[in-house]
Amino acid sequence: MTLAVFFGCAFIAFGPAFALFVFTVAKDPLRVIILIAGAFFWLLSLLLSSLVWFIAIKASNSQDLTLQRGLLIFGVFFSVLLQEVFRFAYYRLLRKATEGLAAISDDDGSAISVRQMAYVAGLGFGIMSGAFSMINILSDSLGPGTVGIFGDSQYYFIITALMTLALTLLHTFWGVLFFEGCEKSRWWVIAAVVSLHLLVAGLSLLNPLYEGSLPPVYGITLLMGVWAFFSSGGSLHSLNALCTRRKAEGESS
Amino acid sequence: MRLLQLWAFGFCHLLFMNTSDSEEDSYNERSALVQCESPTIPSYNQDHDMSLPQETDTKRRRPVSSGLDEPGPVERERASTPDGEEEELTLKYGAKHVIMLFIPVTLCMVVVVATIKSVSFYTEKTSQRLIYTPFEEDPNSVGQRLLNSLLNTMVMISVIVVMTIILVVLYKYRCYKFIHGWLILSSLMLLFWFSFMYLGEVFKTYNVAMDYPTLVMIIWNFGVVGMICIHWKGPLRLQQAYLIVISALMALIFIKYLPEWSAWVILGAISIYDLIAVLCPKGPLRMLVETAQERNEPIFPALIYSSAMVWMVGMADSSNPDSGELHFTSCHMLKCLLVGFLTGGVKLGLGDFIFYSVLVGKAATTGGDWNTTLACFVAILIGLCLTLLLLAIFKKALPALPISITFGLVFYFSTDNLVRPFMDSLAAHQYYI
């Protein structure tokens, strides 16, 4: 509950996403628009899933705590499914836009490739998801209080920040994989993305048993990162080339 | 016991430089002030037809669809080129111009939200009201409150309509001096008085001791530089910064002095009015534009944010001083949403800035929930993007407020009532979706 906690958690949760934004998205206006539209689509999915959850809550007995918790869990899974549906919808929208643009332009390429759009769309989803998870908690961390004074875990803020980071990166990777799967019509990829998202959400249900939720989620993040890298055309060779080019440049300078 | 006067604004379309056209050579800052929307037109955005920003290095010509644009200056930009190339460039330029609008709108909203969250003055409810919202909202009775807010809205909108018509009449009968004087007086008021108030409240919040001579120096410099930048010449970035600051100040005043429910209803009503005023053939704005076009002359400088050049004039509306009550003149803001040419840049009327910021600011006042504010922010940006897209597609005048404000309102109410409890429950259990 100090400034250190505030800044620390803010940088953990938003540092990589912010860096990705600044270095890869900010310079190109089209990418910024796609990012914000991606955030908007995520928001829409959240809205609809909140609506469903809200109706379920209002229709049920508010005194029955296990029922309420069950409904919340249902809300979590429903929200995950809806997010993926909206990701697909966004994919279709972007495809139409690319097709339209390619059809009317003289040269073959359009201003932005599907892979770039996939990455930016995923980043948009991730940033919005992270912002919604984290911002209220960050603003609370500026205020007075003691974490865990009633016996809850002391690590609330830092775990939230770490989970937010993981989810932001995961959304980015899932965006890339999902769009790639849709492009190549590999439905198993899409099914894998959806089920992994459900798995991650399910793992978060284990909180506050942080050992059960955080390491597996980070493992999945790493896995997704590697998969997305290879799926979007990266290879060990290109990594090698990157390193050797750096070395060569370093030597020559 | 303060007297505040808000001035209605007139808008002009600014044509920007950057044309290799000979017509442009004759343009200096004065002549570049083309049609102005009459300030009496209520603060609804009038998006004058956006000309597609197809300009590139090669001259392109396209028929001007915007009624508000000066046919001359606007047309000079158009050159015929193959369609595909045009469209591609349109998209690229369209995206660039969208971002050129996103940045100032975002900055204005950030200023407003930062102020609302830190300076409590703007969220304290007082018994003072504007004369334009005379009915008091009684928090006890829902029906009564709703009725009063509707009545307040009707009063406000009718004031705005009347002012618009007065302005059109003034313009028709060529009372230019009057209008100019009005505009200068209003910008004076805004730059000196409102910023003085704002600075006072900031100092109170942070408990900064400030002596009057220093304060007078600061305000004097700020105001004079603002007047110069706005009415004469100045660096582009400085002009833009002044516009953003002024929009933020106005939005803060609205947030403070409009009653709760009335503010929301007014936002909705203004969007509807904007839609009607721009799209109906008999709208006062349209008449003003057509008159200006017939005469082929600039109207008067207006409140427009431009990425290229900016002029701002506020239009003064005299209201009777009445001690203990704050008066506003209604903000008749004409908004021109005009996608610029070449490096002309994009123009967006200040009224748009102000109402977007009012919406986001009001979202920020409720309960300290940042998710609502963020949702409204994204919704407004997407609305702006869609509006620009529609303008590019339809190539005719479209209002800028309706889509953004509709999205903003929908997202505000749904996020506040549906998403907030959901996210709070999730955060409490640390579930992640």
Short mmCIF file of N, CA and C in Angstrom, two decimals, chain B residues 210-279:
data_model
loop_
_atom_site.label_atom_id
_atom_site.label_comp_id
_atom_site.label_asym_id
_atom_site.label_seq_id
_atom_site.Cartn_x
_atom_site.Cartn_y
_atom_site.Cartn_z
N MET B 210 0.31 30.83 -2.66
CA MET B 210 0.61 31.63 -3.85
C MET B 210 0.21 33.06 -3.58
N ASP B 211 1.08 33.96 -3.94
CA ASP B 211 0.76 35.37 -3.73
C ASP B 211 0.11 35.93 -4.98
N TYR B 212 -0.63 36.98 -4.80
CA TYR B 212 -1.38 37.54 -5.92
C TYR B 212 -0.51 38.05 -7.06
N PRO B 213 0.58 38.78 -6.78
CA PRO B 213 1.38 39.26 -7.91
C PRO B 213 1.87 38.13 -8.82
N THR B 214 2.36 37.06 -8.25
CA THR B 214 2.80 35.93 -9.08
C THR B 214 1.63 35.36 -9.88
N LEU B 215 0.51 35.25 -9.17
CA LEU B 215 -0.67 34.69 -9.84
C LEU B 215 -1.10 35.55 -11.01
N VAL B 216 -1.09 36.87 -10.78
CA VAL B 216 -1.50 37.77 -11.85
C VAL B 216 -0.55 37.63 -13.04
N MET B 217 0.73 37.53 -12.74
CA MET B 217 1.72 37.34 -13.79
C MET B 217 1.42 36.09 -14.61
N ILE B 218 1.19 35.01 -13.87
CA ILE B 218 0.96 33.73 -14.56
C ILE B 218 -0.27 33.81 -15.44
N ILE B 219 -1.37 34.28 -14.84
CA ILE B 219 -2.62 34.32 -15.59
C ILE B 219 -2.52 35.29 -16.76
N TRP B 220 -1.87 36.40 -16.51
CA TRP B 220 -1.75 37.39 -17.58
C TRP B 220 -1.01 36.80 -18.76
N ASN B 221 0.13 36.18 -18.46
CA ASN B 221 0.92 35.60 -19.55
C ASN B 221 0.15 34.52 -20.28
N PHE B 222 -0.45 33.66 -19.49
CA PHE B 222 -1.21 32.56 -20.08
C PHE B 222 -2.30 33.09 -21.00
N GLY B 223 -3.03 34.07 -20.47
CA GLY B 223 -4.16 34.59 -21.25
C GLY B 223 -3.74 35.32 -22.51
N VAL B 224 -2.72 36.15 -22.36
CA VAL B 224 -2.32 36.96 -23.52
C VAL B 224 -1.74 36.08 -24.62
N VAL B 225 -0.91 35.14 -24.21
CA VAL B 225 -0.34 34.24 -25.22
C VAL B 225 -1.46 33.44 -25.88
N GLY B 226 -2.43 33.03 -25.08
CA GLY B 226 -3.56 32.31 -25.64
C GLY B 226 -4.33 33.13 -26.65
N MET B 227 -4.60 34.38 -26.30
CA MET B 227 -5.33 35.25 -27.23
C MET B 227 -4.56 35.42 -28.53
N ILE B 228 -3.26 35.59 -28.39
CA ILE B 228 -2.45 35.79 -29.59
C ILE B 228 -2.45 34.54 -30.46
N CYS B 229 -2.24 33.42 -29.81
CA CYS B 229 -2.19 32.16 -30.56
C CYS B 229 -3.50 31.89 -31.25
N ILE B 230 -4.55 32.22 -30.53
CA ILE B 230 -5.85 31.83 -31.04
C ILE B 230 -6.36 32.78 -32.10
N HIS B 231 -6.16 34.06 -31.86
CA HIS B 231 -6.75 35.02 -32.79
C HIS B 231 -5.80 35.52 -33.84
N TRP B 232 -4.54 35.26 -33.64
CA TRP B 232 -3.59 35.81 -34.61
C TRP B 232 -2.68 34.70 -35.08
N LYS B 233 -1.46 34.72 -34.67
CA LYS B 233 -0.54 33.68 -35.12
C LYS B 233 0.17 33.07 -33.93
N GLY B 234 0.57 31.86 -34.15
CA GLY B 234 1.35 31.24 -33.09
C GLY B 234 1.82 29.87 -33.54
N PRO B 235 2.75 29.28 -32.82
CA PRO B 235 3.19 27.93 -33.19
C PRO B 235 2.01 26.97 -33.12
N LEU B 236 2.02 26.05 -34.04
CA LEU B 236 0.88 25.14 -34.15
C LEU B 236 0.64 24.37 -32.87
N ARG B 237 1.72 23.83 -32.32
CA ARG B 237 1.55 23.00 -31.12
C ARG B 237 0.98 23.81 -29.97
N LEU B 238 1.40 25.06 -29.90
CA LEU B 238 0.90 25.91 -28.82
C LEU B 238 -0.59 26.16 -28.99
N GLN B 239 -1.00 26.41 -30.23
CA GLN B 239 -2.42 26.61 -30.49
C GLN B 239 -3.22 25.38 -30.11
N GLN B 240 -2.68 24.24 -30.51
CA GLN B 240 -3.39 23.01 -30.20
C GLN B 240 -3.49 22.80 -28.70
N ALA B 241 -2.38 23.10 -28.02
CA ALA B 241 -2.38 22.93 -26.56
C ALA B 241 -3.41 23.85 -25.93
N TYR B 242 -3.49 25.08 -26.40
CA TYR B 242 -4.48 26.01 -25.84
C TYR B 242 -5.89 25.52 -26.07
N LEU B 243 -6.13 25.00 -27.26
CA LEU B 243 -7.47 24.49 -27.54
C LEU B 243 -7.83 23.36 -26.62
N ILE B 244 -6.85 22.46 -26.43
CA ILE B 244 -7.14 21.32 -25.56
C ILE B 244 -7.43 21.80 -24.15
N VAL B 245 -6.61 22.73 -23.67
CA VAL B 245 -6.80 23.23 -22.31
C VAL B 245 -8.16 23.91 -22.18
N ILE B 246 -8.51 24.67 -23.19
CA ILE B 246 -9.78 25.39 -23.11
C ILE B 246 -10.96 24.45 -23.16
N SER B 247 -10.87 23.43 -24.01
CA SER B 247 -11.96 22.45 -24.04
C SER B 247 -12.08 21.76 -22.70
N ALA B 248 -10.92 21.44 -22.12
CA ALA B 248 -10.95 20.77 -20.83
C ALA B 248 -11.61 21.66 -19.78
N LEU B 249 -11.25 22.96 -19.79
CA LEU B 249 -11.84 23.89 -18.81
C LEU B 249 -13.36 23.95 -18.96
N MET B 250 -13.80 24.05 -20.21
CA MET B 250 -15.24 24.11 -20.44
C MET B 250 -15.92 22.84 -19.98
N ALA B 251 -15.29 21.72 -20.32
CA ALA B 251 -15.90 20.45 -19.93
C ALA B 251 -16.01 20.35 -18.41
N LEU B 252 -14.98 20.85 -17.71
CA LEU B 252 -15.01 20.80 -16.24
C LEU B 252 -16.14 21.66 -15.70
N ILE B 253 -16.35 22.80 -16.32
CA ILE B 253 -17.45 23.66 -15.87
C ILE B 253 -18.78 22.95 -16.06
N PHE B 254 -18.94 22.32 -17.20
CA PHE B 254 -20.17 21.57 -17.43
C PHE B 254 -20.33 20.47 -16.41
N ILE B 255 -19.26 19.76 -16.15
CA ILE B 255 -19.36 18.64 -15.21
C ILE B 255 -19.75 19.15 -13.84
N LYS B 256 -19.23 20.32 -13.48
CA LYS B 256 -19.56 20.81 -12.14
C LYS B 256 -20.99 21.31 -12.06
N TYR B 257 -21.40 22.05 -13.06
CA TYR B 257 -22.66 22.78 -12.87
C TYR B 257 -23.89 22.14 -13.47
N LEU B 258 -23.74 21.07 -14.21
CA LEU B 258 -24.94 20.40 -14.68
C LEU B 258 -25.36 19.37 -13.65
N PRO B 259 -26.64 19.36 -13.30
CA PRO B 259 -27.10 18.35 -12.34
C PRO B 259 -26.92 16.95 -12.91
N GLU B 260 -26.88 15.98 -12.01
CA GLU B 260 -26.52 14.61 -12.39
C GLU B 260 -27.26 14.07 -13.59
N TRP B 261 -28.57 13.88 -13.39
CA TRP B 261 -29.32 13.22 -14.44
C TRP B 261 -29.48 14.12 -15.66
N SER B 262 -29.57 15.42 -15.39
CA SER B 262 -29.72 16.35 -16.52
C SER B 262 -28.55 16.25 -17.46
N ALA B 263 -27.37 16.05 -16.90
CA ALA B 263 -26.18 15.99 -17.76
C ALA B 263 -26.29 14.85 -18.74
N TRP B 264 -26.73 13.71 -18.25
CA TRP B 264 -26.83 12.56 -19.16
C TRP B 264 -27.89 12.77 -20.21
N VAL B 265 -29.03 13.30 -19.78
CA VAL B 265 -30.11 13.51 -20.74
C VAL B 265 -29.69 14.57 -21.76
N ILE B 266 -28.97 15.60 -21.27
CA ILE B 266 -28.51 16.63 -22.19
C ILE B 266 -27.54 16.06 -23.22
N LEU B 267 -26.66 15.20 -22.76
CA LEU B 267 -25.73 14.57 -23.70
C LEU B 267 -26.49 13.83 -24.79
N GLY B 268 -27.48 13.05 -24.36
CA GLY B 268 -28.26 12.31 -25.34
C GLY B 268 -29.01 13.23 -26.29
N ALA B 269 -29.62 14.28 -25.69
CA ALA B 269 -30.43 15.18 -26.50
C ALA B 269 -29.58 15.94 -27.50
N ILE B 270 -28.39 16.30 -27.05
CA ILE B 270 -27.51 17.05 -27.94
C ILE B 270 -27.09 16.20 -29.14
N SER B 271 -26.86 14.92 -28.91
CA SER B 271 -26.50 14.05 -30.03
C SER B 271 -27.64 13.98 -31.03
N ILE B 272 -28.86 13.83 -30.50
CA ILE B 272 -30.01 13.75 -31.39
C ILE B 272 -30.17 15.05 -32.15
N TYR B 273 -30.00 16.16 -31.42
CA TYR B 273 -30.14 17.45 -32.07
C TYR B 273 -29.10 17.61 -33.16
N ASP B 274 -27.90 17.20 -32.85
CA ASP B 274 -26.82 17.30 -33.82
C ASP B 274 -27.17 16.55 -35.09
N LEU B 275 -27.70 15.36 -34.88
CA LEU B 275 -28.11 14.54 -36.01
C LEU B 275 -29.12 15.28 -36.87
N ILE B 276 -30.13 15.85 -36.18
CA ILE B 276 -31.18 16.55 -36.91
C ILE B 276 -30.63 17.79 -37.60
N ALA B 277 -29.84 18.55 -36.85
CA ALA B 277 -29.38 19.84 -37.39
C ALA B 277 -28.50 19.68 -38.60
N VAL B 278 -27.76 18.59 -38.64
CA VAL B 278 -26.85 18.45 -39.77
C VAL B 278 -27.51 17.77 -40.95
N LEU B 279 -28.38 16.82 -40.66
CA LEU B 279 -28.91 16.04 -41.77
C LEU B 279 -30.19 16.59 -42.37
#
